mmCIF file of C-alpha atoms in Angstrom:
data_model
loop_
_atom_site.group_PDB
_atom_site.id
_atom_site.type_symbol
_atom_site.label_atom_id
_atom_site.label_comp_id
_atom_site.label_asym_id
_atom_site.label_seq_id
_atom_site.Cartn_x
_atom_site.Cartn_y
_atom_site.Cartn_z
ATOM 1 C CA MET A 24 102.541 35.027 72.758
ATOM 2 C CA ALA A 25 105.247 35.333 75.426
ATOM 3 C CA GLY A 26 104.847 33.502 78.668
ATOM 4 C CA ALA A 27 105.321 34.930 82.139
ATOM 5 C CA ALA A 28 108.735 35.401 83.601
ATOM 6 C CA LEU A 29 110.007 33.134 86.315
ATOM 7 C CA ALA A 30 109.204 34.133 89.896
ATOM 8 C CA GLN A 31 112.781 35.050 90.691
ATOM 9 C CA PRO A 32 114.915 35.810 87.608
ATOM 10 C CA SER A 33 118.470 36.684 88.634
ATOM 11 C CA LEU A 34 120.059 40.070 87.826
ATOM 12 C CA ARG A 35 123.819 40.647 87.761
ATOM 13 C CA VAL A 36 125.344 44.064 87.211
ATOM 14 C CA ASP A 37 129.091 44.517 86.635
ATOM 15 C CA THR A 38 130.391 48.082 86.122
ATOM 16 C CA GLY A 39 134.060 47.159 85.987
ATOM 17 C CA THR A 40 136.419 49.967 86.966
ATOM 18 C CA ALA A 41 133.698 52.642 87.173
ATOM 19 C CA PRO A 42 134.143 54.987 90.156
ATOM 20 C CA ASP A 43 131.468 55.026 92.821
ATOM 21 C CA GLY A 44 129.604 58.061 91.533
ATOM 22 C CA LEU A 45 129.401 56.615 88.014
ATOM 23 C CA ARG A 46 128.449 53.169 89.286
ATOM 24 C CA SER A 47 125.573 54.646 91.319
ATOM 25 C CA ALA A 48 124.339 56.674 88.362
ATOM 26 C CA LEU A 49 124.429 53.559 86.102
ATOM 27 C CA LEU A 50 122.451 51.500 88.627
ATOM 28 C CA ASN A 51 119.848 54.270 88.927
ATOM 29 C CA ALA A 52 119.544 54.510 85.115
ATOM 30 C CA ALA A 53 118.983 50.807 84.518
ATOM 31 C CA ARG A 54 115.202 50.581 84.189
ATOM 32 C CA ILE A 55 115.234 46.808 83.978
ATOM 33 C CA GLN A 56 115.716 46.587 87.778
ATOM 34 C CA ALA A 57 112.296 48.156 88.387
ATOM 35 C CA VAL A 58 110.682 46.002 85.726
ATOM 36 C CA MET A 59 112.097 42.774 87.156
ATOM 37 C CA ALA A 60 110.934 43.724 90.672
ATOM 38 C CA ASP A 61 107.440 42.454 89.755
ATOM 39 C CA PRO A 62 107.573 38.660 89.566
ATOM 40 C CA GLY A 63 104.699 38.607 87.088
ATOM 41 C CA THR A 64 106.378 40.776 84.431
ATOM 42 C CA PRO A 65 106.178 39.150 80.984
ATOM 43 C CA ALA A 66 109.473 38.234 79.295
ATOM 44 C CA GLN A 67 108.696 40.589 76.392
ATOM 45 C CA ASP A 68 108.496 43.574 78.788
ATOM 46 C CA ILE A 69 111.824 42.616 80.328
ATOM 47 C CA LEU A 70 113.356 42.509 76.893
ATOM 48 C CA ALA A 71 111.919 45.926 75.944
ATOM 49 C CA ALA A 72 113.307 47.448 79.173
ATOM 50 C CA ALA A 73 116.749 45.861 78.469
ATOM 51 C CA ARG A 74 116.823 47.291 74.945
ATOM 52 C CA ALA A 75 115.985 50.770 76.232
ATOM 53 C CA ASP A 76 118.768 50.504 78.865
ATOM 54 C CA TYR A 77 121.495 50.499 76.148
ATOM 55 C CA ALA A 78 120.664 54.166 75.405
ATOM 56 C CA ARG A 79 120.070 55.067 79.097
ATOM 57 C CA LEU A 80 123.382 53.675 80.227
ATOM 58 C CA LEU A 81 125.244 55.217 77.289
ATOM 59 C CA ALA A 82 123.775 58.665 78.151
ATOM 60 C CA VAL A 83 125.038 58.323 81.710
ATOM 61 C CA LEU A 84 128.524 57.343 80.537
ATOM 62 C CA TYR A 85 128.677 60.316 78.136
ATOM 63 C CA GLU A 86 127.424 62.609 80.956
ATOM 64 C CA PHE A 87 130.435 61.491 83.065
ATOM 65 C CA GLY A 88 132.905 61.879 80.193
ATOM 66 C CA TYR A 89 133.355 58.233 79.120
ATOM 67 C CA PHE A 90 133.063 58.225 75.309
ATOM 68 C CA GLY A 91 134.550 54.848 74.522
ATOM 69 C CA PRO A 92 132.540 52.431 76.648
ATOM 70 C CA THR A 93 131.418 48.849 76.026
ATOM 71 C CA ILE A 94 127.930 47.839 77.113
ATOM 72 C CA SER A 95 126.598 44.297 77.155
ATOM 73 C CA ILE A 96 123.107 43.310 78.274
ATOM 74 C CA THR A 97 122.250 39.584 78.073
ATOM 75 C CA VAL A 98 119.019 37.681 78.794
ATOM 76 C CA ASN A 99 119.507 33.937 79.425
ATOM 77 C CA GLY A 100 123.066 34.338 78.170
ATOM 78 C CA ARG A 101 122.073 35.944 74.810
ATOM 79 C CA GLU A 102 122.875 39.583 73.892
ATOM 80 C CA VAL A 103 119.564 41.454 73.953
ATOM 81 C CA ALA A 104 120.445 43.408 70.793
ATOM 82 C CA GLY A 105 120.458 40.145 68.862
ATOM 83 C CA VAL A 106 117.181 38.824 70.148
ATOM 84 C CA SER A 107 114.208 39.305 67.809
ATOM 85 C CA PRO A 108 111.390 41.244 69.537
ATOM 86 C CA PHE A 109 108.970 38.970 67.615
ATOM 87 C CA GLN A 110 110.492 35.750 69.074
ATOM 88 C CA PRO A 111 111.238 36.517 72.736
ATOM 89 C CA PRO A 112 112.169 33.695 75.087
ATOM 90 C CA ALA A 113 109.261 32.065 76.822
ATOM 91 C CA THR A 114 110.804 32.735 80.255
ATOM 92 C CA VAL A 115 113.619 34.801 81.687
ATOM 93 C CA GLN A 116 115.963 33.003 84.083
ATOM 94 C CA SER A 117 118.816 35.533 84.205
ATOM 95 C CA VAL A 118 119.804 39.035 83.142
ATOM 96 C CA ALA A 119 123.378 40.341 83.140
ATOM 97 C CA ILE A 120 124.523 43.888 82.554
ATOM 98 C CA THR A 121 128.307 44.387 81.976
ATOM 99 C CA VAL A 122 129.711 47.891 81.478
ATOM 100 C CA ASP A 123 133.325 48.644 80.731
ATOM 101 C CA PRO A 124 133.489 52.476 80.903
ATOM 102 C CA GLY A 125 136.929 52.700 79.331
ATOM 103 C CA ARG A 126 139.126 55.762 79.900
ATOM 104 C CA PRO A 127 137.703 59.131 81.031
ATOM 105 C CA PHE A 128 138.008 61.728 78.300
ATOM 106 C CA ARG A 129 139.446 65.231 78.563
ATOM 107 C CA LEU A 130 138.866 68.203 76.419
ATOM 108 C CA GLY A 131 141.189 68.884 73.551
ATOM 109 C CA ARG A 132 139.888 71.803 71.522
ATOM 110 C CA ALA A 133 137.188 73.699 73.480
ATOM 111 C CA ALA A 134 135.557 76.631 71.656
ATOM 112 C CA ILE A 135 132.264 78.463 71.838
ATOM 113 C CA ALA A 136 131.492 81.536 69.680
ATOM 114 C CA PRO A 137 130.380 84.185 69.347
ATOM 115 C CA LEU A 138 129.933 85.490 72.858
ATOM 116 C CA PRO A 139 128.825 89.007 73.825
ATOM 117 C CA PRO A 140 131.493 91.515 75.024
ATOM 118 C CA GLY A 141 132.720 90.637 78.524
ATOM 119 C CA ALA A 142 131.259 87.126 78.523
ATOM 120 C CA THR A 143 133.524 84.077 79.005
ATOM 121 C CA PRO A 144 132.742 80.336 78.946
ATOM 122 C CA PRO A 145 132.781 78.404 82.243
ATOM 123 C CA PRO A 146 136.405 77.928 83.451
ATOM 124 C CA GLU A 147 136.033 74.162 83.294
ATOM 125 C CA PHE A 148 135.405 74.413 79.549
ATOM 126 C CA ALA A 149 139.094 74.462 78.595
ATOM 127 C CA PRO A 150 141.686 72.122 77.075
ATOM 128 C CA GLY A 151 142.855 69.460 79.521
ATOM 129 C CA GLN A 152 139.717 69.623 81.701
ATOM 130 C CA PRO A 153 137.452 66.568 82.192
ATOM 131 C CA ALA A 154 134.936 66.221 79.362
ATOM 132 C CA GLY A 155 131.283 65.254 79.502
ATOM 133 C CA THR A 156 127.955 66.104 77.894
ATOM 134 C CA ALA A 157 126.837 67.848 81.082
ATOM 135 C CA LEU A 158 129.718 70.321 80.700
ATOM 136 C CA LEU A 159 128.908 70.879 77.012
ATOM 137 C CA ARG A 160 125.276 71.528 77.900
ATOM 138 C CA ARG A 161 126.188 73.947 80.690
ATOM 139 C CA THR A 162 128.532 75.792 78.406
ATOM 140 C CA ALA A 163 126.001 76.203 75.639
ATOM 141 C CA GLU A 164 123.388 77.337 78.090
ATOM 142 C CA ALA A 165 125.770 79.870 79.649
ATOM 143 C CA GLY A 166 126.487 81.345 76.192
ATOM 144 C CA ILE A 167 122.781 81.579 75.368
ATOM 145 C CA ASP A 168 122.054 83.141 78.771
ATOM 146 C CA ALA A 169 124.787 85.739 78.216
ATOM 147 C CA TRP A 170 123.237 86.760 74.867
ATOM 148 C CA ARG A 171 119.758 86.878 76.406
ATOM 149 C CA ALA A 172 121.058 89.083 79.220
ATOM 150 C CA ALA A 173 122.308 91.396 76.475
ATOM 151 C CA GLY A 174 118.805 91.594 75.012
ATOM 152 C CA HIS A 175 119.000 88.858 72.384
ATOM 153 C CA ALA A 176 115.919 86.828 73.412
ATOM 154 C CA THR A 177 116.081 84.382 70.455
ATOM 155 C CA ALA A 178 119.714 83.377 70.945
ATOM 156 C CA ALA A 179 120.251 79.697 70.149
ATOM 157 C CA ILE A 180 122.807 77.077 69.148
ATOM 158 C CA SER A 181 123.429 77.268 65.381
ATOM 159 C CA GLY A 182 125.805 74.324 65.107
ATOM 160 C CA GLN A 183 128.135 72.060 66.993
ATOM 161 C CA GLN A 184 131.042 69.757 66.071
ATOM 162 C CA ILE A 185 131.903 67.133 68.634
ATOM 163 C CA ILE A 186 134.777 64.700 67.820
ATOM 164 C CA ALA A 187 135.860 61.936 70.222
ATOM 165 C CA ARG A 188 139.476 60.818 69.622
ATOM 166 C CA GLN A 189 139.632 57.343 71.105
ATOM 167 C CA GLN A 190 143.377 56.838 71.078
ATOM 168 C CA GLU A 191 144.089 60.117 72.900
ATOM 169 C CA ALA A 192 140.902 59.924 75.059
ATOM 170 C CA GLN A 193 140.229 63.483 74.017
ATOM 171 C CA LEU A 194 136.973 65.239 73.107
ATOM 172 C CA GLU A 195 137.033 68.186 70.702
ATOM 173 C CA ALA A 196 134.093 70.505 71.058
ATOM 174 C CA ASP A 197 133.252 73.434 68.791
ATOM 175 C CA ILE A 198 129.913 75.147 69.594
ATOM 176 C CA SER A 199 128.473 77.898 67.412
ATOM 177 C CA LEU A 200 125.841 80.332 68.596
ATOM 178 C CA ALA A 201 123.366 82.513 66.735
ATOM 179 C CA PRO A 202 122.578 85.535 68.908
ATOM 180 C CA GLY A 203 119.840 86.916 66.748
ATOM 181 C CA PRO A 204 118.639 90.570 66.922
ATOM 182 C CA VAL A 205 118.256 92.714 70.024
ATOM 183 C CA ASN A 206 114.638 92.312 71.120
ATOM 184 C CA GLN A 207 112.136 94.545 72.890
ATOM 185 C CA PHE A 208 109.269 93.552 75.198
ATOM 186 C CA GLY A 209 105.902 93.490 73.463
ATOM 187 C CA ALA A 210 102.552 93.097 75.155
ATOM 188 C CA LEU A 211 101.585 90.887 78.066
ATOM 189 C CA ILE A 212 98.881 88.495 76.980
ATOM 190 C CA PRO A 213 97.188 86.790 79.994
ATOM 191 C CA GLN A 214 95.400 83.521 79.432
ATOM 192 C CA GLY A 215 93.513 81.118 81.694
ATOM 193 C CA GLN A 216 92.113 83.647 84.207
ATOM 194 C CA ASN A 217 88.390 83.763 84.915
ATOM 195 C CA ARG A 218 87.901 86.263 87.768
ATOM 196 C CA MET A 219 91.030 88.397 87.532
ATOM 197 C CA ARG A 220 90.753 91.497 85.392
ATOM 198 C CA ALA A 221 93.201 91.789 82.479
ATOM 199 C CA ASP A 222 94.019 95.451 83.239
ATOM 200 C CA ARG A 223 94.980 94.546 86.823
ATOM 201 C CA ILE A 224 97.137 91.566 85.649
ATOM 202 C CA ALA A 225 99.056 94.017 83.361
ATOM 203 C CA ARG A 226 99.349 96.546 86.186
ATOM 204 C CA ILE A 227 100.650 94.019 88.682
ATOM 205 C CA ALA A 228 103.039 92.364 86.195
ATOM 206 C CA GLY A 229 104.577 95.690 85.220
ATOM 207 C CA LEU A 230 106.004 94.434 81.903
ATOM 208 C CA PRO A 231 107.848 97.454 80.412
ATOM 209 C CA GLU A 232 106.500 97.316 76.858
ATOM 210 C CA GLY A 233 109.016 98.701 74.401
ATOM 211 C CA ALA A 234 111.996 98.300 76.737
ATOM 212 C CA ARG A 235 114.934 96.105 75.814
ATOM 213 C CA PHE A 236 114.379 92.391 76.585
ATOM 214 C CA ASP A 237 115.879 91.337 79.894
ATOM 215 C CA PRO A 238 115.522 87.908 81.518
ATOM 216 C CA GLU A 239 115.733 89.371 85.045
ATOM 217 C CA THR A 240 112.837 91.701 84.296
ATOM 218 C CA LEU A 241 110.849 88.771 83.013
ATOM 219 C CA ALA A 242 111.548 86.766 86.164
ATOM 220 C CA ARG A 243 110.401 89.704 88.265
ATOM 221 C CA VAL A 244 107.144 89.880 86.270
ATOM 222 C CA ALA A 245 106.454 86.228 87.115
ATOM 223 C CA ASP A 246 107.312 86.841 90.786
ATOM 224 C CA ARG A 247 104.929 89.767 91.008
ATOM 225 C CA LEU A 248 102.066 87.630 89.707
ATOM 226 C CA ARG A 249 102.895 84.771 92.108
ATOM 227 C CA GLU A 250 103.244 87.001 95.094
ATOM 228 C CA THR A 251 99.629 88.141 94.802
ATOM 229 C CA GLY A 252 98.510 84.672 95.964
ATOM 230 C CA VAL A 253 95.725 84.750 93.381
ATOM 231 C CA PHE A 254 97.386 82.218 91.084
ATOM 232 C CA SER A 255 98.378 78.679 91.895
ATOM 233 C CA SER A 256 100.477 78.510 88.679
ATOM 234 C CA VAL A 257 102.193 81.217 86.597
ATOM 235 C CA GLY A 258 104.004 80.390 83.350
ATOM 236 C CA LEU A 259 105.461 82.976 80.940
ATOM 237 C CA ILE A 260 105.983 82.017 77.300
ATOM 238 C CA GLU A 261 107.960 84.199 74.921
ATOM 239 C CA GLU A 262 106.211 84.687 71.526
ATOM 240 C CA PRO A 263 108.235 86.664 68.966
ATOM 241 C CA ARG A 264 106.165 88.866 66.656
ATOM 242 C CA PRO A 265 106.648 88.035 62.961
ATOM 243 C CA ASP A 266 108.826 90.519 61.002
ATOM 244 C CA THR A 267 109.653 92.586 64.112
ATOM 245 C CA THR A 268 112.035 92.409 67.046
ATOM 246 C CA ALA A 269 109.261 92.633 69.651
ATOM 247 C CA ILE A 270 108.603 89.686 71.920
ATOM 248 C CA ASP A 271 105.095 89.311 73.300
ATOM 249 C CA ILE A 272 104.812 87.459 76.621
ATOM 250 C CA ARG A 273 101.967 85.039 77.091
ATOM 251 C CA ALA A 274 101.088 84.483 80.723
ATOM 252 C CA ASP A 275 99.513 81.087 81.290
ATOM 253 C CA LEU A 276 97.645 81.458 84.587
ATOM 254 C CA VAL A 277 95.805 79.090 86.859
ATOM 255 C CA GLU A 278 93.732 80.803 89.509
ATOM 256 C CA ALA A 279 93.800 79.551 93.111
ATOM 257 C CA PRO A 280 90.515 79.030 95.066
ATOM 258 C CA LEU A 281 89.029 82.396 96.044
ATOM 259 C CA ARG A 282 88.685 81.700 99.784
ATOM 260 C CA ARG A 283 90.560 80.004 102.535
ATOM 261 C CA ILE A 284 89.496 79.343 106.101
ATOM 262 C CA GLY A 285 91.424 77.976 109.061
ATOM 263 C CA ALA A 286 91.018 77.302 112.786
ATOM 264 C CA GLY A 287 93.185 76.244 115.653
ATOM 265 C CA ALA A 288 93.032 75.301 119.321
ATOM 266 C CA GLU A 289 95.669 75.170 122.009
ATOM 267 C CA ILE A 290 95.467 74.273 125.708
ATOM 268 C CA ALA A 291 97.979 74.878 128.467
ATOM 269 C CA SER A 292 97.746 74.146 132.138
ATOM 270 C CA GLN A 293 98.462 77.788 133.259
ATOM 271 C CA GLU A 294 97.093 79.844 130.337
ATOM 272 C CA GLY A 295 93.997 77.778 129.645
ATOM 273 C CA LEU A 296 92.347 77.284 126.253
ATOM 274 C CA THR A 297 93.092 79.399 123.167
ATOM 275 C CA LEU A 298 90.845 79.261 120.136
ATOM 276 C CA SER A 299 91.645 80.961 116.808
ATOM 277 C CA ALA A 300 90.163 81.213 113.331
ATOM 278 C CA TYR A 301 90.642 83.137 110.101
ATOM 279 C CA TRP A 302 88.859 83.754 106.827
ATOM 280 C CA LEU A 303 90.659 84.878 103.690
ATOM 281 C CA HIS A 304 89.464 86.170 100.328
ATOM 282 C CA ARG A 305 92.223 86.318 97.694
ATOM 283 C CA ASN A 306 90.572 88.376 94.909
ATOM 284 C CA LEU A 307 87.864 90.545 96.316
ATOM 285 C CA TRP A 308 87.003 92.760 93.292
ATOM 286 C CA GLY A 309 88.997 91.017 90.514
ATOM 287 C CA GLY A 310 92.132 93.073 91.082
ATOM 288 C CA ALA A 311 94.022 90.783 93.541
ATOM 289 C CA GLU A 312 92.596 92.689 96.540
ATOM 290 C CA ARG A 313 93.068 90.520 99.605
ATOM 291 C CA LEU A 314 90.785 90.638 102.611
ATOM 292 C CA ARG A 315 91.476 88.661 105.754
ATOM 293 C CA PHE A 316 89.640 88.411 109.120
ATOM 294 C CA ASP A 317 91.276 86.942 112.231
ATOM 295 C CA ALA A 318 89.688 86.120 115.564
ATOM 296 C CA GLU A 319 91.215 84.762 118.749
ATOM 297 C CA ALA A 320 90.024 84.072 122.276
ATOM 298 C CA SER A 321 92.633 83.032 124.867
ATOM 299 C CA GLY A 322 92.876 82.480 128.545
ATOM 300 C CA LEU A 323 89.657 80.465 128.669
ATOM 301 C CA GLY A 324 89.711 78.614 132.024
ATOM 302 C CA GLY A 325 93.233 79.885 132.723
ATOM 303 C CA ALA A 326 94.674 80.406 136.176
ATOM 304 C CA ASP A 327 95.667 84.087 135.669
ATOM 305 C CA GLY A 328 93.159 86.773 134.818
ATOM 306 C CA GLY A 329 90.077 86.409 132.584
ATOM 307 C CA PHE A 330 89.873 85.761 128.920
ATOM 308 C CA ASP A 331 91.547 87.878 126.199
ATOM 309 C CA ALA A 332 90.002 88.442 122.794
ATOM 310 C CA LEU A 333 91.206 89.807 119.479
ATOM 311 C CA LEU A 334 89.397 90.627 116.223
ATOM 312 C CA GLY A 335 91.349 91.888 113.284
ATOM 313 C CA MET A 336 90.837 92.792 109.638
ATOM 314 C CA GLN A 337 93.554 93.280 107.026
ATOM 315 C CA PHE A 338 93.030 94.561 103.457
ATOM 316 C CA SER A 339 95.802 94.783 100.885
ATOM 317 C CA ARG A 340 96.066 95.729 97.214
ATOM 318 C CA PRO A 341 99.175 95.079 95.170
ATOM 319 C CA ALA A 342 100.507 97.393 92.469
ATOM 320 C CA ASP A 343 98.762 100.413 93.964
ATOM 321 C CA LEU A 344 101.308 103.118 93.103
ATOM 322 C CA THR A 345 103.894 101.078 91.224
ATOM 323 C CA PRO A 346 104.016 97.410 90.284
ATOM 324 C CA ASP A 347 106.263 96.829 93.318
ATOM 325 C CA THR A 348 104.149 98.782 95.868
ATOM 326 C CA THR A 349 101.406 97.236 97.995
ATOM 327 C CA LEU A 350 98.810 99.281 99.859
ATOM 328 C CA ARG A 351 97.366 97.856 103.016
ATOM 329 C CA PHE A 352 94.819 98.866 105.652
ATOM 330 C CA GLY A 353 94.363 97.097 108.975
ATOM 331 C CA LEU A 354 91.853 97.425 111.800
ATOM 332 C CA GLN A 355 92.120 95.514 115.105
ATOM 333 C CA PHE A 356 90.038 95.335 118.252
ATOM 334 C CA GLU A 357 91.602 93.837 121.379
ATOM 335 C CA HIS A 358 90.354 93.045 124.912
ATOM 336 C CA LEU A 359 92.833 92.173 127.631
ATOM 337 C CA ASP A 360 91.751 90.912 131.067
ATOM 338 C CA GLU A 361 94.888 90.507 133.108
ATOM 339 C CA VAL A 362 95.417 90.153 136.865
ATOM 340 C CA LEU A 363 96.449 93.752 137.387
ATOM 341 C CA PHE A 364 94.492 95.579 134.700
ATOM 342 C CA THR A 365 91.879 95.359 131.927
ATOM 343 C CA ALA A 366 92.157 97.136 128.618
ATOM 344 C CA ASN A 367 90.088 97.628 125.550
ATOM 345 C CA SER A 368 91.730 99.041 122.461
ATOM 346 C CA ILE A 369 91.160 99.787 118.798
ATOM 347 C CA GLU A 370 94.012 100.233 116.324
ATOM 348 C CA ALA A 371 94.003 101.327 112.706
ATOM 349 C CA GLU A 372 96.929 101.291 110.299
ATOM 350 C CA LEU A 373 97.408 102.534 106.724
ATOM 351 C CA GLY A 374 100.660 101.605 105.067
ATOM 352 C CA LEU A 375 102.717 100.994 101.962
ATOM 353 C CA ALA A 376 105.198 98.167 101.352
ATOM 354 C CA HIS A 377 107.680 98.606 98.478
ATOM 355 C CA ARG A 378 110.245 96.281 96.938
ATOM 356 C CA PHE A 379 113.294 98.339 95.878
ATOM 357 C CA SER A 380 115.215 95.281 94.584
ATOM 358 C CA ASP A 381 115.399 91.523 95.012
ATOM 359 C CA ASN A 382 117.253 92.084 98.325
ATOM 360 C CA LEU A 383 115.842 95.322 99.727
ATOM 361 C CA THR A 384 112.253 96.005 100.820
ATOM 362 C CA GLY A 385 110.711 98.865 102.771
ATOM 363 C CA ASP A 386 107.537 99.569 104.733
ATOM 364 C CA LEU A 387 106.038 102.825 105.902
ATOM 365 C CA ALA A 388 102.705 103.290 107.703
ATOM 366 C CA VAL A 389 100.538 105.638 109.751
ATOM 367 C CA MET A 390 99.119 103.989 112.855
ATOM 368 C CA ALA A 391 96.554 105.269 115.334
ATOM 369 C CA ARG A 392 95.604 103.502 118.593
ATOM 370 C CA ALA A 393 93.123 104.305 121.353
ATOM 371 C CA SER A 394 92.887 102.330 124.611
ATOM 372 C CA ASP A 395 90.632 102.380 127.676
ATOM 373 C CA ILE A 396 92.648 101.027 130.659
ATOM 374 C CA SER A 397 91.329 100.203 134.129
ATOM 375 C CA ASP A 398 93.435 99.221 137.120
ATOM 376 C CA ALA A 399 93.466 99.623 140.908
ATOM 377 C CA PHE A 400 94.419 103.322 140.551
ATOM 378 C CA SER A 401 92.239 104.774 137.850
ATOM 379 C CA ASP A 402 90.243 104.499 134.658
ATOM 380 C CA ARG A 403 91.952 106.361 131.828
ATOM 381 C CA ARG A 404 92.045 106.660 128.061
ATOM 382 C CA VAL A 405 95.341 106.595 126.148
ATOM 383 C CA ALA A 406 95.737 107.632 122.519
ATOM 384 C CA MET A 407 98.783 107.247 120.310
ATOM 385 C CA LEU A 408 99.712 108.274 116.747
ATOM 386 C CA ALA A 409 102.810 106.666 115.281
ATOM 387 C CA LEU A 410 104.712 106.523 111.981
ATOM 388 C CA PRO A 411 106.419 103.073 111.892
ATOM 389 C CA GLY A 412 108.938 102.472 109.167
ATOM 390 C CA MET A 413 111.234 99.567 108.396
ATOM 391 C CA LEU A 414 113.899 98.506 105.857
ATOM 392 C CA VAL A 415 114.872 94.884 105.382
ATOM 393 C CA ARG A 416 117.952 93.668 103.556
ATOM 394 C CA ASP A 417 117.994 89.953 102.778
ATOM 395 C CA SER A 418 120.688 88.453 100.531
ATOM 396 C CA ARG A 419 120.451 84.901 101.834
ATOM 397 C CA ASP A 420 120.686 82.225 99.193
ATOM 398 C CA ALA A 421 117.940 80.182 100.887
ATOM 399 C CA PRO A 422 115.908 81.815 103.653
ATOM 400 C CA PHE A 423 115.084 78.507 105.397
ATOM 401 C CA ASP A 424 118.517 76.911 104.996
ATOM 402 C CA ALA A 425 120.971 79.735 104.345
ATOM 403 C CA ALA A 426 124.597 78.880 103.450
ATOM 404 C CA SER A 427 125.640 82.356 102.307
ATOM 405 C CA GLY A 428 124.445 85.910 102.418
ATOM 406 C CA TRP A 429 123.130 87.937 105.299
ATOM 407 C CA TYR A 430 119.881 89.335 106.734
ATOM 408 C CA GLY A 431 119.287 92.595 108.522
ATOM 409 C CA GLU A 432 116.430 94.935 109.327
ATOM 410 C CA ALA A 433 116.239 98.434 110.732
ATOM 411 C CA GLY A 434 113.106 100.090 112.044
ATOM 412 C CA LEU A 435 112.120 103.493 113.431
ATOM 413 C CA THR A 436 108.760 104.435 114.987
ATOM 414 C CA PRO A 437 108.300 108.076 115.970
ATOM 415 C CA PHE A 438 105.121 108.537 117.943
ATOM 416 C CA THR A 439 103.129 110.937 120.039
#
């Protein structure tokens, strides 16, 4: 049985002429560093990690386009590959990793076929360009994605011939694809739900059964289910039907907790204390109906005016007219006690929100509001009927950290 390692075995890593990016990747890939960080690690475990690091370091070198490297890992001066796992050293005093990456390879022959009409491989997949397994993987994935976008859901790699020519430092890559038949969407098969009704899941998802397979449509189906807030996890699995070109979609769903509550408090020297709370139900009747109540009291102990209060209710139902249309109804009571006036109002709103595309959404509502207002001049009642509408265009790449795209909104509210 192997003894424990020494308290402080030494580790030396030499990556030779490797550029900084490659050196950093090699250091991160070497698992033996983490294993040796624990002084009590047995020698046998250190040897096992070192043996595994041969493959890990080689994978990194291939990723960066170095296909003729030399890797040496020694423990106590002996090459790990030559140490019997059944007779490990009793202790480990030193570990040395030496990597000679060799020359970076470039592509010689670079071919991928067949591709659908109009599709081309990535521009970096061409003779003379830097080689690497990451590039080969991206190229194959791009070809498969192009076939899937054309309706071939089962497109896959049918063969590949990769030849590394050491003297020329060239990599020849020939990738063959099998597009398979044009597929159609089958049925949506939800699994994992307990409270959500299957008919409402299908309605919200809006999977166009019988239509040609399209990855973007499938992504939108998943987004619709996530946007309800009913599910904490949504996974779509493609299941080809035997002897047909139809693809059933299995929806693996994990339901989120039905209810959520929250509360907050804020205090300011001038405005006083503000208290707020809400209660939310995500799936009221098993159809992703959402009901939320909000309450707020502000101005408590403030220097200006009395206290203000608000009580609101919001109900929404997705996929009401179309899979991309959400119906909502809101009701709000508000009391304002300001220095110059007091007002009590009730407001009701019925509206529809619709997603026209990934970048364009619209909202249209009917809103009615009645207010009783008192000031130094009179007591009066004011009523208003409005038709607020809005369009939002958002093509930002990342809404919270945008580097490209733009955002704009336009609204119009005729009222009487």
